[in-house]
Amino acid sequence: VFKVAVAPTTIPDMDMAFSASKQKFTGPTFSHLAGVVKLSWKALENIISDNRANENYFAMHSDWINPAMVQQMPYPLGAEQTFATLITNNAELLESVIDPTMLLAFENLILQHGPHARLMNFFSAICSCLGTPILSNQETVLTHLVLDEERSAQVLLKIYEEEPGPDDVNRSWKFHDASNAPDTGYMGMAEMTQGVKRVMVDWSEVACMNDFYISGRQCCDIVEFCEPLMEKEQSVRTAARGGIRSLRAMDEPSSPPTRTRTRTASRGSQANNARVHKDLVYFLIAQIDLMSNMCLGRSYNCIYVLEKKFPYVMLCALVSQYDLPSAAKRAFCELLRSLWIDRYPHNVIAHLKIDWVVSELSEKDIAAAGALDTFKLSDHHMLRRREEEFYNFATSDKFFACIDFINNYFAALGGEQVVGRKEENDLTTAVLAMTHNLITYGFFGTEADIKKLLDSVVNALDGRNDTFEANQNTRLSIAFGKKTDNLFNPHLLGLSERADPSSMGRSFIMGVMKREQIGSLRYTMDSVSMHVMNCKTNILRILDSVTQLRENYKISQILSALKSKAMEQSDENESAHLGLAESVLTCFDSMSDILNFDYMASAPLDCVLLDLLMYESDDLFENSLLTLHKKYMEVEEIISVLPRMTLLIDSRIPIFEDVSCLIESLTQLSFYTRSYEVWAVHSCSPRDIRSYNHVCYLLNKLLTFIYSPSYDSTSFEDFSVETKADKAKRIERYVLAERKAMDMEESKSTGGRDGGQKRRVQKRSDSVSDFSLFGYNSPPSKMLLKPSKKPNRLHQDLLRSMGFVNRIIHFALRIEASHAERINLMNDHSDKRTDDFQRKEAEQSKAWLFDVLKKTVFVSAGYADRNPRAQEDIFNVVDLLLEKIDLKQDGRELFVWDVLIFIFLKNRELCEILKRPVLEKMGDLVLESKHMNPRLLDFFLTVVQPLKEENCILVNQNGSIEVLTSPNALLLHYPEDPKAEIEEMISSSRKGFALFGGKNKPEDEENERLSVVAEYNTKVEFHRKSIKLLSLCAKGRNSKAAAKCQALLELGEAERALFR
C-alpha cells in the first residue's frame, strides 16, 4: 500500500501541480492518479490507527517518513493526516522520529510551497502527545522557528501591536465597562482603560508571498486579515449573538468593513487570490496553535520568549474582539490560557483540603471575603519584590478582564448551542477550559462571582436547548449516518408519525433544526456533535471544581463548630460526644443551600445529568455520573474525610517556622522542578547556580523536616493567642534569615560575589549538600534507617495533605538528566568550539540534575518511611521511579530500588497489588549486582511476607522465584573452609597487583585484607538472604515454588551446611 501511495513521486518529471481555485490537480497524468494516492494514504491511516505494532513497523523504515511521506505533505492527498495518526499517541516514536533533518525538511516545504496550515500543523503535532508535552521538541521548535530571526521571518507571519497615531483614535480598542471593576484594580487595567493598541499581521518577508497584497499593502489589521472567515461566519450568526464581547471599537463604523482588495500579479486570478488569502488565515490560526502547544505543560523557556511577543492585554483584546472569526478567537484563547494563566505562581487551590490549623478556624458567612479559598500572595512572598505586574499582583482580581469576558460570553450564549457550528463550539470549549483553570487556581474569589458564572453556564448542560444546523440534506445525512432518501422519515428521526416532513425540510433550509424535531439525534457521537459534547464535559469539570471549593468551606465550618463545642464541653463522656454529633448535623442543615446547582438550572439538574448519561461519549458519561455521585454523597464524603484530617493546634512548625512558609516553599520547589530546562540547561539562557542551590537547599530542609520532632504541646499556649501583627513579624524574621542563608551559600559556591559569570556558571556547588543526610554514594536506608532517626508521622501527613507527591515528586521524577544532550543533538552545531562548549555544558547540566534527582529520591524514601498513607501516595509514581532506576552519573547511583523497599515495607495492601514489571526489574538488578548487594534481596523478602505474623503472598512467592531463578541470580554456596577461601582471594589480589609492578606496603596489605574480608562477608550475607528467600517462597505448601527451590538447593547440600 505504501508503494502505491508514493509511486507518483518516484516517476521522473511527474507534474503534481494543484490548482487552489479549482481545488484539483492539473497535471495530465497525476490528475488521474490522485484518487488512488488519496485512498492509499487513507488505507495506511486505518492500518496504523491505534495499533502500536504497526506504528513501530512503519517508523522502522526511516525513508518512508522522510523523504517519501514528507514530499507529499504540501499537497491535499492525506499524507499529513497519516503522519498525524502515526505520532498522535506514541510518545516514544515521536521522540525517536523527529530529528534536525525532519525539521529542516518541513521548513523547506514552507519555503518552497508557501504557508499552508497542514505544514504548520506538523510542528504543533510534535510538541505534545495525548496532551502530554514533549519538552525537548518544544524547545527545538522554539530554537528553529522563533529564536532564529532570519528563519522566523521567512516561515512565520509577524504579529505585532501598532502604536496609534494622532488620527488613528478609532482604530484602538477600549474596555467597554469599568463600572464593575474591583477597587484594588486588575492586571492590565491602565492599558485597557486608556485604549488597547490594534494588532497587525505582516507577511512581507514570508516565502512565496511577495506578490500578495491586501488593500495594496503586505500588512494589515488582524480584523481585516481574517475577513474571509468572518464573512462565512456572519452569514450564520444571529442578531442575539452580537453581544459576545467585552472589548469593542471606540467608534464602530456604521458601514460594513471594507472588503479585501488584492493586487493580482503572477499568482493568478482574483478567485485564486481569495483562496490564497483564506489559506493564509488558516496558516495564522495554525501558527497560534503552535505557540499554544509550545507552552503546553508550563514549558517555561517557551513561555519566557513568547510572553514578549504576545502580551496579556493584547490577547485579552483579541479573544474579546467581536469582529474576529471564532476559529481565530479560539486559537488566541488557548494561547492566553497556556501562556498567561497556566503557569507559576498559579497552582491548584480547588482540591479537597485535609490540613487545617485549629487556631485559624472561625465561623464565616459564605458571602464574606476570604470564605472561599482564593489565590493570594502573602506580604513576605518573594514575588512581591518583583517589578513585573504579573508577578507582584497579590489578589484574586488579577484576571478580572478575562472573567468579565467569560461572563459576557456565556450571558450572550444563553445556554444554547448549535450542533454543526464547529468553530463556535470549539471557541466555547476553549473559553470553558480557561474558566476551569481560573476557578481551579482560585481567581473566582467570592460566592457572587461563582453564581454569576454558573447562572449562565449550567443551562448549557441541558441538551434540549441545543439546535442543529443543517443547510444541506447531505450534510445532515453524513453527520448522522442516515441515507438521504430516509432523511425526513419521522421514525428514523425518533419523532411522532404526525410530524410533517415538508415542514422539517423547510426548517433545514432555514438553517436550524427545531428543538422538538431533534428527538434522540443529539445522543449520537460523530465528528459534528462531539464538539458540543466536549463543551458539556468541560462544564461538568467546572462544576466539580466548584464542588471542591464548596466542600472545603463546609469542612472549615464543621471544624469551627466542633472547635466551639469542644471548648464549651470539657468532659469526655457520651453526652459530650452526642453534642458534637448534633453540632455537625446542624451545621450540615444550615449549609444545604450554599452554591446549590439546582437553584441555578432552569430544569431539574438530576434529570439533565441522567439525560447526559444517554450521550455516546465516554468522557461525558463519566463526568455526569461523577457529578451525580458527588451531589448525593457529599455529606458522606465529608464525614469520611474527617478522620484523615491533619490538624495543627497552631501554625508554627519546626524548620519552616510556619505552615504558610512551608506552603510557599513547596510552591517554589514545584516551580523549580517544572522549569529545570531554564535554570539547569544552557539553552535560551545560561544556567543559574542560585536556582540550583535553592532547589538543593529546599530538598535538604524537607528531609530534615520529616525527621524533626514536633514542638511541645505546652509551647503552643503562647502562640494560641498570637496576634496577626506578631505572627507577621515572626515570619518576616524567618524570611530575612532564609535570604541571608541563601546569600551565604551562593557566596560559598561561586567564590564570592565578584566571581564573575563564567565562574558562577561553570563551578559546581556542593555546599548545600548535607552529607549527613544524603551521603555521597550511599542508599537512603544506610543514611535514614538509624536508631537516632525516626520519621515524624505528623510532618509526613502534613506534606501528604498538601499534595506533596503530586506537586513535587511527580514533576521532579520527570526531570530528564540528559535533556541538554538531546537539545544539542537537535541543534546539530557545526562549529567545533561551540560544539565543545555545549558538550561541557551538557555534562555539567547532567551533574546538576542528577544531584536534584538523588535528593528527590532520598526525600521520597523519608516521606514513605514507616507511614502507610505516605507509602500509598508514593506508590502512585512507581512507574516514574522505574524509569530512573538505571540512571547513574560518574559511578554514583540514584538508589531508586531502595525507595521501592521503603514503599512496600510492612504494607501488605500494596504488596498484594504489586505489578510484575517491578519484580522483573528488581530481578535484573540482583543479577547485575553479582552477589555484592544483599539489600536488593530485602525487596523480595518484603513483598513475599510483609509482616512476619501473617501468611506469605502467593503471587509474589511465585513471581519472585521465577524472576530470580531464570537465570539464577541467587548465591547458594558455602565453602568448606572460609578462612582458606579468604586467603586465596587475598593472594590472587596481590598477584594481580604485582603484574603491574606494584609493591605492597604493610598498611596497604592490611587495608587490602579488610577489603577482602568485607567483600567475603557481603557474599555470606547475600547467601544467607538467598536461603531465607527460598524458605519464604516455599512456605505455606506452595508446591510450584517449592519445586524450583528443590532444583536450586539439593537436600544433601543443605544437610552438609547444617552440620558444618
Short mmCIF file of N, CA, C and O in Angstrom, two decimals, residues 352 354 551 554-555 558-559 562 580-589 591 632-645 869:
data_model
loop_
_atom_site.label_atom_id
_atom_site.label_comp_id
_atom_site.label_asym_id
_atom_site.label_seq_id
_atom_site.Cartn_x
_atom_site.Cartn_y
_atom_site.Cartn_z
N LEU A 352 -9.68 18.95 47.57
CA LEU A 352 -10.16 18.67 48.92
C LEU A 352 -9.04 18.92 49.91
O LEU A 352 -8.00 18.28 49.89
N ILE A 354 -7.29 18.82 53.47
CA ILE A 354 -7.34 18.00 54.68
C ILE A 354 -6.30 18.42 55.70
O ILE A 354 -6.02 17.70 56.65
N GLU A 551 -17.04 22.11 49.32
CA GLU A 551 -16.74 21.13 50.36
C GLU A 551 -15.70 21.67 51.34
O GLU A 551 -15.79 21.44 52.55
N LYS A 554 -17.46 23.98 53.70
CA LYS A 554 -18.28 23.25 54.66
C LYS A 554 -17.42 22.56 55.71
O LYS A 554 -17.76 22.53 56.90
N ILE A 555 -16.28 21.99 55.29
CA ILE A 555 -15.39 21.34 56.25
C ILE A 555 -14.86 22.37 57.25
O ILE A 555 -14.79 22.10 58.46
N ILE A 558 -17.61 23.09 59.72
CA ILE A 558 -17.84 21.96 60.62
C ILE A 558 -16.76 21.90 61.69
O ILE A 558 -17.03 21.73 62.89
N LEU A 559 -15.50 22.06 61.27
CA LEU A 559 -14.40 22.05 62.23
C LEU A 559 -14.51 23.22 63.20
O LEU A 559 -14.20 23.10 64.39
N LEU A 562 -17.15 22.27 65.68
CA LEU A 562 -16.61 21.29 66.62
C LEU A 562 -15.65 21.95 67.61
O LEU A 562 -15.63 21.61 68.80
N LEU A 580 -21.44 16.87 70.13
CA LEU A 580 -20.60 17.15 68.96
C LEU A 580 -21.27 16.66 67.69
O LEU A 580 -21.24 17.34 66.65
N ALA A 581 -21.88 15.48 67.75
CA ALA A 581 -22.56 14.94 66.56
C ALA A 581 -23.72 15.82 66.15
O ALA A 581 -23.95 16.08 64.96
N GLU A 582 -24.49 16.31 67.14
CA GLU A 582 -25.61 17.20 66.82
C GLU A 582 -25.14 18.50 66.19
O GLU A 582 -25.78 19.03 65.27
N SER A 583 -24.01 19.02 66.65
CA SER A 583 -23.49 20.26 66.07
C SER A 583 -23.08 20.05 64.61
O SER A 583 -23.25 20.95 63.78
N VAL A 584 -22.55 18.86 64.29
CA VAL A 584 -22.18 18.57 62.90
C VAL A 584 -23.41 18.51 62.02
O VAL A 584 -23.47 19.11 60.93
N LEU A 585 -24.46 17.81 62.47
CA LEU A 585 -25.68 17.69 61.68
C LEU A 585 -26.36 19.04 61.52
O LEU A 585 -26.87 19.37 60.44
N THR A 586 -26.37 19.83 62.57
CA THR A 586 -26.96 21.18 62.48
C THR A 586 -26.19 22.03 61.47
O THR A 586 -26.80 22.80 60.71
N CYS A 587 -24.89 21.89 61.49
CA CYS A 587 -24.05 22.66 60.56
C CYS A 587 -24.34 22.26 59.12
O CYS A 587 -24.44 23.10 58.23
N PHE A 588 -24.52 20.94 58.87
CA PHE A 588 -24.85 20.47 57.52
C PHE A 588 -26.19 21.05 57.07
O PHE A 588 -26.31 21.51 55.92
N ASP A 589 -27.18 21.01 57.93
CA ASP A 589 -28.51 21.51 57.56
C ASP A 589 -28.47 23.00 57.22
O ASP A 589 -29.17 23.45 56.30
N MET A 591 -26.14 24.62 55.83
CA MET A 591 -25.37 24.92 54.63
C MET A 591 -25.89 24.20 53.39
O MET A 591 -25.20 24.11 52.37
N TYR A 632 -25.12 13.54 45.73
CA TYR A 632 -25.86 12.79 46.74
C TYR A 632 -24.98 12.19 47.82
O TYR A 632 -25.48 11.73 48.84
N MET A 633 -23.67 12.17 47.60
CA MET A 633 -22.76 11.57 48.58
C MET A 633 -21.87 12.61 49.24
O MET A 633 -20.86 12.26 49.86
N GLU A 634 -22.21 13.88 49.13
CA GLU A 634 -21.35 14.93 49.65
C GLU A 634 -21.20 14.83 51.17
O GLU A 634 -20.09 14.90 51.71
N VAL A 635 -22.31 14.62 51.86
CA VAL A 635 -22.24 14.53 53.32
C VAL A 635 -21.39 13.34 53.75
O VAL A 635 -20.53 13.46 54.63
N GLU A 636 -21.62 12.20 53.12
CA GLU A 636 -20.84 11.00 53.46
C GLU A 636 -19.35 11.21 53.16
O GLU A 636 -18.49 10.79 53.94
N GLU A 637 -19.06 11.87 52.05
CA GLU A 637 -17.66 12.10 51.69
C GLU A 637 -16.97 13.02 52.71
O GLU A 637 -15.83 12.77 53.10
N ILE A 638 -17.67 14.06 53.14
CA ILE A 638 -17.08 14.98 54.11
C ILE A 638 -16.85 14.27 55.45
O ILE A 638 -15.80 14.42 56.08
N ILE A 639 -17.84 13.48 55.86
CA ILE A 639 -17.70 12.77 57.14
C ILE A 639 -16.57 11.75 57.06
O ILE A 639 -15.80 11.56 58.00
N SER A 640 -16.44 11.07 55.91
CA SER A 640 -15.39 10.06 55.78
C SER A 640 -13.99 10.66 55.77
O SER A 640 -13.02 9.98 56.12
N VAL A 641 -13.89 11.93 55.35
CA VAL A 641 -12.57 12.54 55.27
C VAL A 641 -12.14 13.15 56.61
O VAL A 641 -10.95 13.41 56.82
N LEU A 642 -13.07 13.33 57.53
CA LEU A 642 -12.73 13.94 58.82
C LEU A 642 -11.67 13.15 59.58
O LEU A 642 -10.76 13.76 60.16
N PRO A 643 -11.74 11.81 59.64
CA PRO A 643 -10.68 11.09 60.38
C PRO A 643 -9.29 11.21 59.74
O PRO A 643 -8.29 10.96 60.40
N ARG A 644 -9.24 11.57 58.46
CA ARG A 644 -7.95 11.68 57.78
C ARG A 644 -7.37 13.09 57.83
O ARG A 644 -6.36 13.37 57.19
N MET A 645 -8.04 13.96 58.59
CA MET A 645 -7.57 15.33 58.68
C MET A 645 -6.24 15.43 59.42
O MET A 645 -5.96 14.66 60.34
N ARG A 869 0.02 5.59 54.76
CA ARG A 869 -0.66 6.52 53.85
C ARG A 869 0.33 7.18 52.90
O ARG A 869 0.04 7.37 51.72
#
